[in-house]
mmCIF file of C-alpha atoms and ligand atoms in Angstrom:
data_model
loop_
_atom_site.group_PDB
_atom_site.id
_atom_site.type_symbol
_atom_site.label_atom_id
_atom_site.label_comp_id
_atom_site.label_asym_id
_atom_site.label_seq_id
_atom_site.Cartn_x
_atom_site.Cartn_y
_atom_site.Cartn_z
ATOM 1 C CA MET J 1 2.734 -27.359 17.888
ATOM 2 C CA GLY J 2 1.538 -28.036 21.397
ATOM 3 C CA VAL J 3 0.954 -26.078 24.537
ATOM 4 C CA LEU J 4 3.961 -24.516 26.296
ATOM 5 C CA GLN J 5 3.453 -24.853 29.993
ATOM 6 C CA ASN J 6 4.190 -21.797 32.228
ATOM 7 C CA PHE J 7 3.402 -19.468 29.339
ATOM 8 C CA VAL J 8 0.488 -17.052 29.776
ATOM 9 C CA VAL J 9 -0.764 -14.509 27.259
ATOM 10 C CA PHE J 10 -2.750 -11.336 27.803
ATOM 11 C CA GLU J 11 -4.923 -10.266 24.707
ATOM 12 C CA GLY J 12 -7.387 -7.543 24.024
ATOM 13 C CA GLY J 13 -8.143 -4.533 21.874
ATOM 14 C CA ASP J 14 -6.208 -1.214 22.243
ATOM 15 C CA GLY J 15 -6.917 0.409 25.566
ATOM 16 C CA SER J 16 -8.198 -2.803 27.136
ATOM 17 C CA GLY J 17 -5.610 -2.482 29.929
ATOM 18 C CA THR J 18 -3.384 -5.430 29.320
ATOM 19 C CA SER J 19 -0.142 -3.489 29.931
ATOM 20 C CA THR J 20 -1.552 -1.979 33.156
ATOM 21 C CA GLN J 21 -2.524 -5.361 34.438
ATOM 22 C CA LEU J 22 0.941 -6.818 33.608
ATOM 23 C CA GLY J 23 2.451 -4.049 35.513
ATOM 24 C CA ILE J 24 0.282 -4.821 38.541
ATOM 25 C CA LEU J 25 1.170 -8.465 38.286
ATOM 26 C CA LYS J 26 4.872 -7.603 38.209
ATOM 27 C CA GLN J 27 4.503 -5.665 41.454
ATOM 28 C CA ARG J 28 2.691 -8.618 43.059
ATOM 29 C CA PHE J 29 5.459 -10.911 42.235
ATOM 30 C CA ALA J 30 8.168 -8.482 43.205
ATOM 31 C CA GLY J 31 6.554 -8.194 46.736
ATOM 32 C CA GLY J 32 6.198 -11.928 47.081
ATOM 33 C CA GLY J 33 9.389 -12.612 49.126
ATOM 34 C CA PRO J 34 12.224 -14.914 48.111
ATOM 35 C CA GLY J 35 11.004 -18.435 47.134
ATOM 36 C CA ALA J 36 7.391 -17.584 47.790
ATOM 37 C CA LEU J 37 6.546 -17.339 44.083
ATOM 38 C CA PRO J 38 8.187 -18.595 40.939
ATOM 39 C CA PRO J 39 10.332 -16.156 38.906
ATOM 40 C CA LEU J 40 8.006 -13.931 36.748
ATOM 41 C CA VAL J 41 9.189 -12.876 33.302
ATOM 42 C CA ALA J 42 6.881 -10.100 32.046
ATOM 43 C CA THR J 43 7.257 -9.522 28.330
ATOM 44 C CA PHE J 44 5.460 -8.046 25.369
ATOM 45 C CA GLU J 45 4.993 -8.109 21.580
ATOM 46 C CA PRO J 46 6.063 -6.272 19.389
ATOM 47 C CA THR J 47 9.262 -6.839 21.350
ATOM 48 C CA GLY J 48 12.078 -4.353 22.012
ATOM 49 C CA GLY J 49 14.303 -6.268 19.598
ATOM 50 C CA PRO J 50 15.248 -5.138 16.081
ATOM 51 C CA VAL J 51 12.158 -6.436 14.307
ATOM 52 C CA GLY J 52 9.904 -5.153 17.027
ATOM 53 C CA HIS J 53 11.572 -1.737 16.872
ATOM 54 C CA PHE J 54 10.936 -1.605 13.031
ATOM 55 C CA LEU J 55 7.331 -2.624 13.685
ATOM 56 C CA ARG J 56 6.792 0.198 16.136
ATOM 57 C CA SER J 57 7.795 2.758 13.577
ATOM 58 C CA ALA J 58 5.191 1.258 11.134
ATOM 59 C CA LEU J 59 2.641 1.267 14.061
ATOM 60 C CA ARG J 60 3.407 4.966 14.562
ATOM 61 C CA GLY J 61 2.805 5.549 10.844
ATOM 62 C CA ASP J 62 6.368 6.720 10.230
ATOM 63 C CA ILE J 63 6.630 4.117 7.437
ATOM 64 C CA GLN J 64 3.797 2.550 5.434
ATOM 65 C CA LEU J 65 3.703 -1.174 4.954
ATOM 66 C CA LEU J 66 1.277 -3.620 3.386
ATOM 67 C CA GLY J 67 -0.890 -5.667 5.927
ATOM 68 C CA GLU J 68 0.859 -8.721 4.564
ATOM 69 C CA THR J 69 4.237 -7.251 5.323
ATOM 70 C CA MET J 70 3.204 -6.441 8.905
ATOM 71 C CA ALA J 71 1.903 -10.046 9.368
ATOM 72 C CA ARG J 72 5.363 -11.393 8.280
ATOM 73 C CA LEU J 73 7.257 -8.948 10.459
ATOM 74 C CA PHE J 74 5.141 -9.778 13.545
ATOM 75 C CA SER J 75 5.737 -13.464 13.041
ATOM 76 C CA ALA J 76 9.544 -12.898 12.580
ATOM 77 C CA ASP J 77 9.638 -10.771 15.742
ATOM 78 C CA ARG J 78 7.752 -13.563 17.513
ATOM 79 C CA ALA J 79 10.199 -16.282 16.404
ATOM 80 C CA GLU J 80 13.077 -14.274 17.870
ATOM 81 C CA HIS J 81 11.095 -13.761 21.069
ATOM 82 C CA LEU J 82 10.364 -17.429 21.465
ATOM 83 C CA TYR J 83 13.598 -19.098 20.289
ATOM 84 C CA LYS J 84 16.484 -16.734 20.983
ATOM 85 C CA GLU J 85 18.929 -17.512 23.791
ATOM 86 C CA ASP J 86 17.012 -16.932 27.088
ATOM 87 C CA GLY J 87 13.831 -16.403 25.057
ATOM 88 C CA VAL J 88 10.288 -17.349 26.041
ATOM 89 C CA VAL J 89 10.590 -21.065 25.356
ATOM 90 C CA GLN J 90 13.830 -21.562 27.319
ATOM 91 C CA LEU J 91 12.674 -19.454 30.255
ATOM 92 C CA ALA J 92 9.255 -21.257 30.500
ATOM 93 C CA LYS J 93 10.924 -24.694 30.263
ATOM 94 C CA ARG J 94 13.362 -23.772 32.956
ATOM 95 C CA GLY J 95 10.593 -22.984 35.476
ATOM 96 C CA SER J 96 9.878 -19.164 35.030
ATOM 97 C CA LEU J 97 6.287 -18.047 34.641
ATOM 98 C CA VAL J 98 6.340 -16.104 31.362
ATOM 99 C CA VAL J 99 3.466 -13.625 30.827
ATOM 100 C CA CYS J 100 3.333 -11.897 27.484
ATOM 101 C CA ASP J 101 1.257 -8.874 26.522
ATOM 102 C CA ARG J 102 -0.026 -9.853 23.131
ATOM 103 C CA TYR J 103 0.862 -12.978 20.983
ATOM 104 C CA THR J 104 -0.348 -14.908 18.008
ATOM 105 C CA LEU J 105 -3.978 -14.070 18.435
ATOM 106 C CA SER J 106 -3.114 -10.406 17.951
ATOM 107 C CA SER J 107 -1.747 -11.240 14.560
ATOM 108 C CA ARG J 108 -4.842 -13.315 13.688
ATOM 109 C CA VAL J 109 -7.163 -10.492 14.826
ATOM 110 C CA TYR J 110 -5.316 -7.310 13.528
ATOM 111 C CA GLN J 111 -3.498 -8.592 10.462
ATOM 112 C CA GLY J 112 -6.446 -10.745 9.627
ATOM 113 C CA ILE J 113 -8.527 -7.598 9.224
ATOM 114 C CA GLU J 114 -5.847 -6.083 6.877
ATOM 115 C CA CYS J 115 -4.824 -9.061 4.786
ATOM 116 C CA GLY J 116 -7.307 -11.784 5.412
ATOM 117 C CA ASP J 117 -7.250 -14.829 7.657
ATOM 118 C CA GLU J 118 -5.058 -17.168 5.632
ATOM 119 C CA LEU J 119 -1.603 -15.638 5.921
ATOM 120 C CA PRO J 120 -1.569 -14.924 9.713
ATOM 121 C CA VAL J 121 -2.851 -18.466 10.304
ATOM 122 C CA ILE J 122 -0.031 -19.952 8.136
ATOM 123 C CA LEU J 123 2.642 -17.723 9.699
ATOM 124 C CA ASN J 124 1.647 -18.542 13.229
ATOM 125 C CA LYS J 125 0.732 -22.206 13.049
ATOM 126 C CA ASP J 126 4.050 -23.565 14.236
ATOM 127 C CA PHE J 127 4.313 -21.449 17.383
ATOM 128 C CA PRO J 128 3.480 -23.079 20.785
ATOM 129 C CA ALA J 129 0.090 -22.158 22.239
ATOM 130 C CA PRO J 130 -0.029 -20.524 25.743
ATOM 131 C CA GLU J 131 -1.099 -22.591 28.755
ATOM 132 C CA LEU J 132 -3.476 -19.715 29.708
ATOM 133 C CA LEU J 133 -4.902 -16.957 27.597
ATOM 134 C CA LEU J 134 -6.645 -13.999 29.361
ATOM 135 C CA TYR J 135 -8.833 -12.026 26.903
ATOM 136 C CA PHE J 136 -9.633 -8.507 28.179
ATOM 137 C CA ASP J 137 -12.938 -7.626 26.826
ATOM 138 C CA VAL J 138 -14.060 -4.020 26.643
ATOM 139 C CA ASP J 139 -16.472 -1.916 24.657
ATOM 140 C CA PRO J 140 -14.344 -0.133 22.025
ATOM 141 C CA ILE J 141 -15.967 3.214 22.870
ATOM 142 C CA ILE J 142 -14.722 2.914 26.432
ATOM 143 C CA ALA J 143 -11.346 1.712 25.275
ATOM 144 C CA PHE J 144 -11.221 4.513 22.768
ATOM 145 C CA GLU J 145 -11.661 7.108 25.448
ATOM 146 C CA ARG J 146 -8.874 5.556 27.433
ATOM 147 C CA CYS J 147 -6.550 5.663 24.273
ATOM 148 C CA LYS J 148 -7.346 9.339 23.771
ATOM 149 C CA GLN J 149 -5.364 10.293 26.808
ATOM 150 C CA ARG J 150 -2.223 8.836 25.226
ATOM 151 C CA SER J 151 0.225 11.243 23.590
ATOM 152 C CA GLN J 152 0.933 8.804 20.778
ATOM 153 C CA ARG J 153 -1.740 6.996 18.651
ATOM 154 C CA ASP J 154 -0.991 3.936 16.533
ATOM 155 C CA ILE J 155 -2.466 3.195 13.123
ATOM 156 C CA TYR J 156 -5.004 0.720 14.565
ATOM 157 C CA GLU J 157 -6.404 3.084 17.166
ATOM 158 C CA ARG J 158 -9.466 3.987 15.095
ATOM 159 C CA LEU J 159 -12.903 3.327 16.420
ATOM 160 C CA ASN J 160 -14.244 1.405 13.377
ATOM 161 C CA PHE J 161 -11.124 -0.697 13.313
ATOM 162 C CA GLN J 162 -11.343 -1.392 17.014
ATOM 163 C CA ILE J 163 -15.047 -2.512 16.616
ATOM 164 C CA GLN J 164 -13.848 -5.131 14.111
ATOM 165 C CA VAL J 165 -11.099 -6.125 16.523
ATOM 166 C CA ARG J 166 -13.412 -6.911 19.246
ATOM 167 C CA GLY J 167 -15.676 -8.922 16.990
ATOM 168 C CA ARG J 168 -12.754 -10.956 15.647
ATOM 169 C CA TYR J 169 -11.330 -11.621 19.162
ATOM 170 C CA ARG J 170 -14.677 -13.062 20.288
ATOM 171 C CA SER J 171 -15.061 -15.210 17.270
ATOM 172 C CA LEU J 172 -11.507 -16.688 17.530
ATOM 173 C CA LEU J 173 -11.474 -17.631 21.231
ATOM 174 C CA ASP J 174 -12.867 -21.070 20.641
ATOM 175 C CA SER J 175 -10.228 -21.825 18.119
ATOM 176 C CA CYS J 176 -7.567 -21.061 20.842
ATOM 177 C CA ARG J 177 -9.370 -23.415 23.184
ATOM 178 C CA ALA J 178 -9.233 -26.041 20.407
ATOM 179 C CA GLU J 179 -5.469 -25.608 20.254
ATOM 180 C CA GLY J 180 -5.329 -26.585 23.946
ATOM 181 C CA SER J 181 -5.122 -23.196 25.741
ATOM 182 C CA CYS J 182 -7.197 -22.460 28.703
ATOM 183 C CA VAL J 183 -9.124 -19.288 27.720
ATOM 184 C CA VAL J 184 -10.658 -16.884 30.141
ATOM 185 C CA GLU J 185 -12.659 -13.821 29.123
ATOM 186 C CA ILE J 186 -12.376 -10.912 31.539
ATOM 187 C CA ASP J 187 -14.699 -7.912 31.737
ATOM 188 C CA ALA J 188 -12.000 -5.243 31.287
ATOM 189 C CA SER J 189 -14.450 -2.345 31.740
ATOM 190 C CA ALA J 190 -14.514 -3.038 35.439
ATOM 191 C CA ALA J 191 -12.279 -1.069 37.883
ATOM 192 C CA ILE J 192 -8.540 -1.729 37.654
ATOM 193 C CA ASP J 193 -8.395 -3.387 41.109
ATOM 194 C CA SER J 194 -11.232 -5.823 40.416
ATOM 195 C CA VAL J 195 -9.727 -6.730 37.047
ATOM 196 C CA ALA J 196 -6.395 -7.395 38.862
ATOM 197 C CA GLN J 197 -8.071 -9.679 41.323
ATOM 198 C CA VAL J 198 -9.568 -11.772 38.498
ATOM 199 C CA VAL J 199 -6.160 -11.935 36.798
ATOM 200 C CA TRP J 200 -4.564 -13.089 40.147
ATOM 201 C CA ARG J 201 -7.213 -15.719 40.643
ATOM 202 C CA ASN J 202 -6.404 -17.249 37.291
ATOM 203 C CA ILE J 203 -2.662 -16.954 37.531
ATOM 204 C CA SER J 204 -2.657 -18.460 41.023
ATOM 205 C CA GLN J 205 -4.546 -21.552 39.765
ATOM 206 C CA LEU J 206 -1.736 -22.447 37.380
ATOM 207 C CA PRO J 207 0.193 -25.729 38.122
ATOM 208 C CA ILE J 208 3.522 -23.772 38.524
ATOM 209 C CA MET J 209 1.975 -21.801 41.372
ATOM 210 C CA LYS J 210 1.109 -24.961 43.370
ATOM 211 C CA GLY J 211 2.380 -24.724 46.893
ATOM 212 C CA CYS J 212 3.184 -20.939 46.587
ATOM 213 C CA THR J 213 1.959 -18.794 49.312
ATOM 214 C CA GLY J 214 1.611 -15.564 47.280
ATOM 215 C CA GLN J 215 0.002 -12.746 49.054
HETATM 216 P P1 TYD B 1 0.752 -2.583 22.192
HETATM 217 O O1 TYD B 1 2.097 -2.041 22.389
HETATM 218 O O2 TYD B 1 0.257 -3.714 23.098
HETATM 219 O O3 TYD B 1 -0.209 -1.379 22.192
HETATM 220 P P2 TYD B 1 -1.155 -0.895 23.342
HETATM 221 O O4 TYD B 1 -0.316 -0.666 24.530
HETATM 222 O O5 TYD B 1 -1.655 0.290 22.687
HETATM 223 O O6 TYD B 1 -2.194 -2.032 23.444
HETATM 224 O O7 TYD B 1 0.678 -3.151 20.706
HETATM 225 C C1 TYD B 1 0.833 -2.273 19.674
HETATM 226 C C2 TYD B 1 -0.057 -2.588 18.519
HETATM 227 O O8 TYD B 1 0.446 -3.734 17.847
HETATM 228 C C3 TYD B 1 -1.491 -2.831 18.805
HETATM 229 O O9 TYD B 1 -2.307 -1.968 18.190
HETATM 230 C C4 TYD B 1 -1.836 -4.216 18.300
HETATM 231 C C5 TYD B 1 -0.676 -4.405 17.303
HETATM 232 N N1 TYD B 1 -0.244 -5.817 17.097
HETATM 233 C C6 TYD B 1 -0.655 -6.372 15.871
HETATM 234 O O10 TYD B 1 -1.315 -5.752 15.032
HETATM 235 N N2 TYD B 1 -0.285 -7.716 15.558
HETATM 236 C C7 TYD B 1 0.389 -8.405 16.525
HETATM 237 O O11 TYD B 1 0.814 -9.565 16.189
HETATM 238 C C8 TYD B 1 0.844 -7.805 17.779
HETATM 239 C C9 TYD B 1 1.694 -8.566 18.714
HETATM 240 C C10 TYD B 1 0.456 -6.466 18.030
#
């Protein structure tokens, strides 16, 4: 499967700030004035749909599932997200900029640790690659401190696991480049505002942003 234009993905370990940065980006687009910027669709995985909902109860530890089952559920959730009516593919093809917090690389990184590389690769090989992938890199010890302030922990928020997560992200970025995505590594230990500037710089260089004034 090829690259889906107008589709951007944020990736990173837990506590790397992807959700915060997506929120900042949304505000920037909301303040852009009519016609000044393309429509932004900010979305995330696991989704708020039925499979995503089920996954979240497994992530909270309410139900226990094999790593292999998690891998299958994440790819089922993703297929719905991409191909449903008004899903990611339709929206991006119609000219929205779709930015998604986590995508296939999360499955290859997280489920790869739990059930080996092969299954996540097979389950995700037919999904389109993003045009741009921003990887938020942060020392797991710093990220872990950030996660500590959250009321709810998920099953992957363990320091040893997050150290493996970071190693796997870094080792898999080149394979994303080989699939045709533009991959940018961002130092996510920097201040929120300076990370937001780097995000904006990269987003504003996308072909869909050509001729947009932004702010
Ligand atoms: P998310 O809601 O982004 O958590 P956070 O805001 O804490 O970063 O993602 C929830 C968890 O789901 C996160 O620990 C990563 C995991 N995940 C996978 O293991 N595989 C996947 O394919 C996806 C999309 C997420």
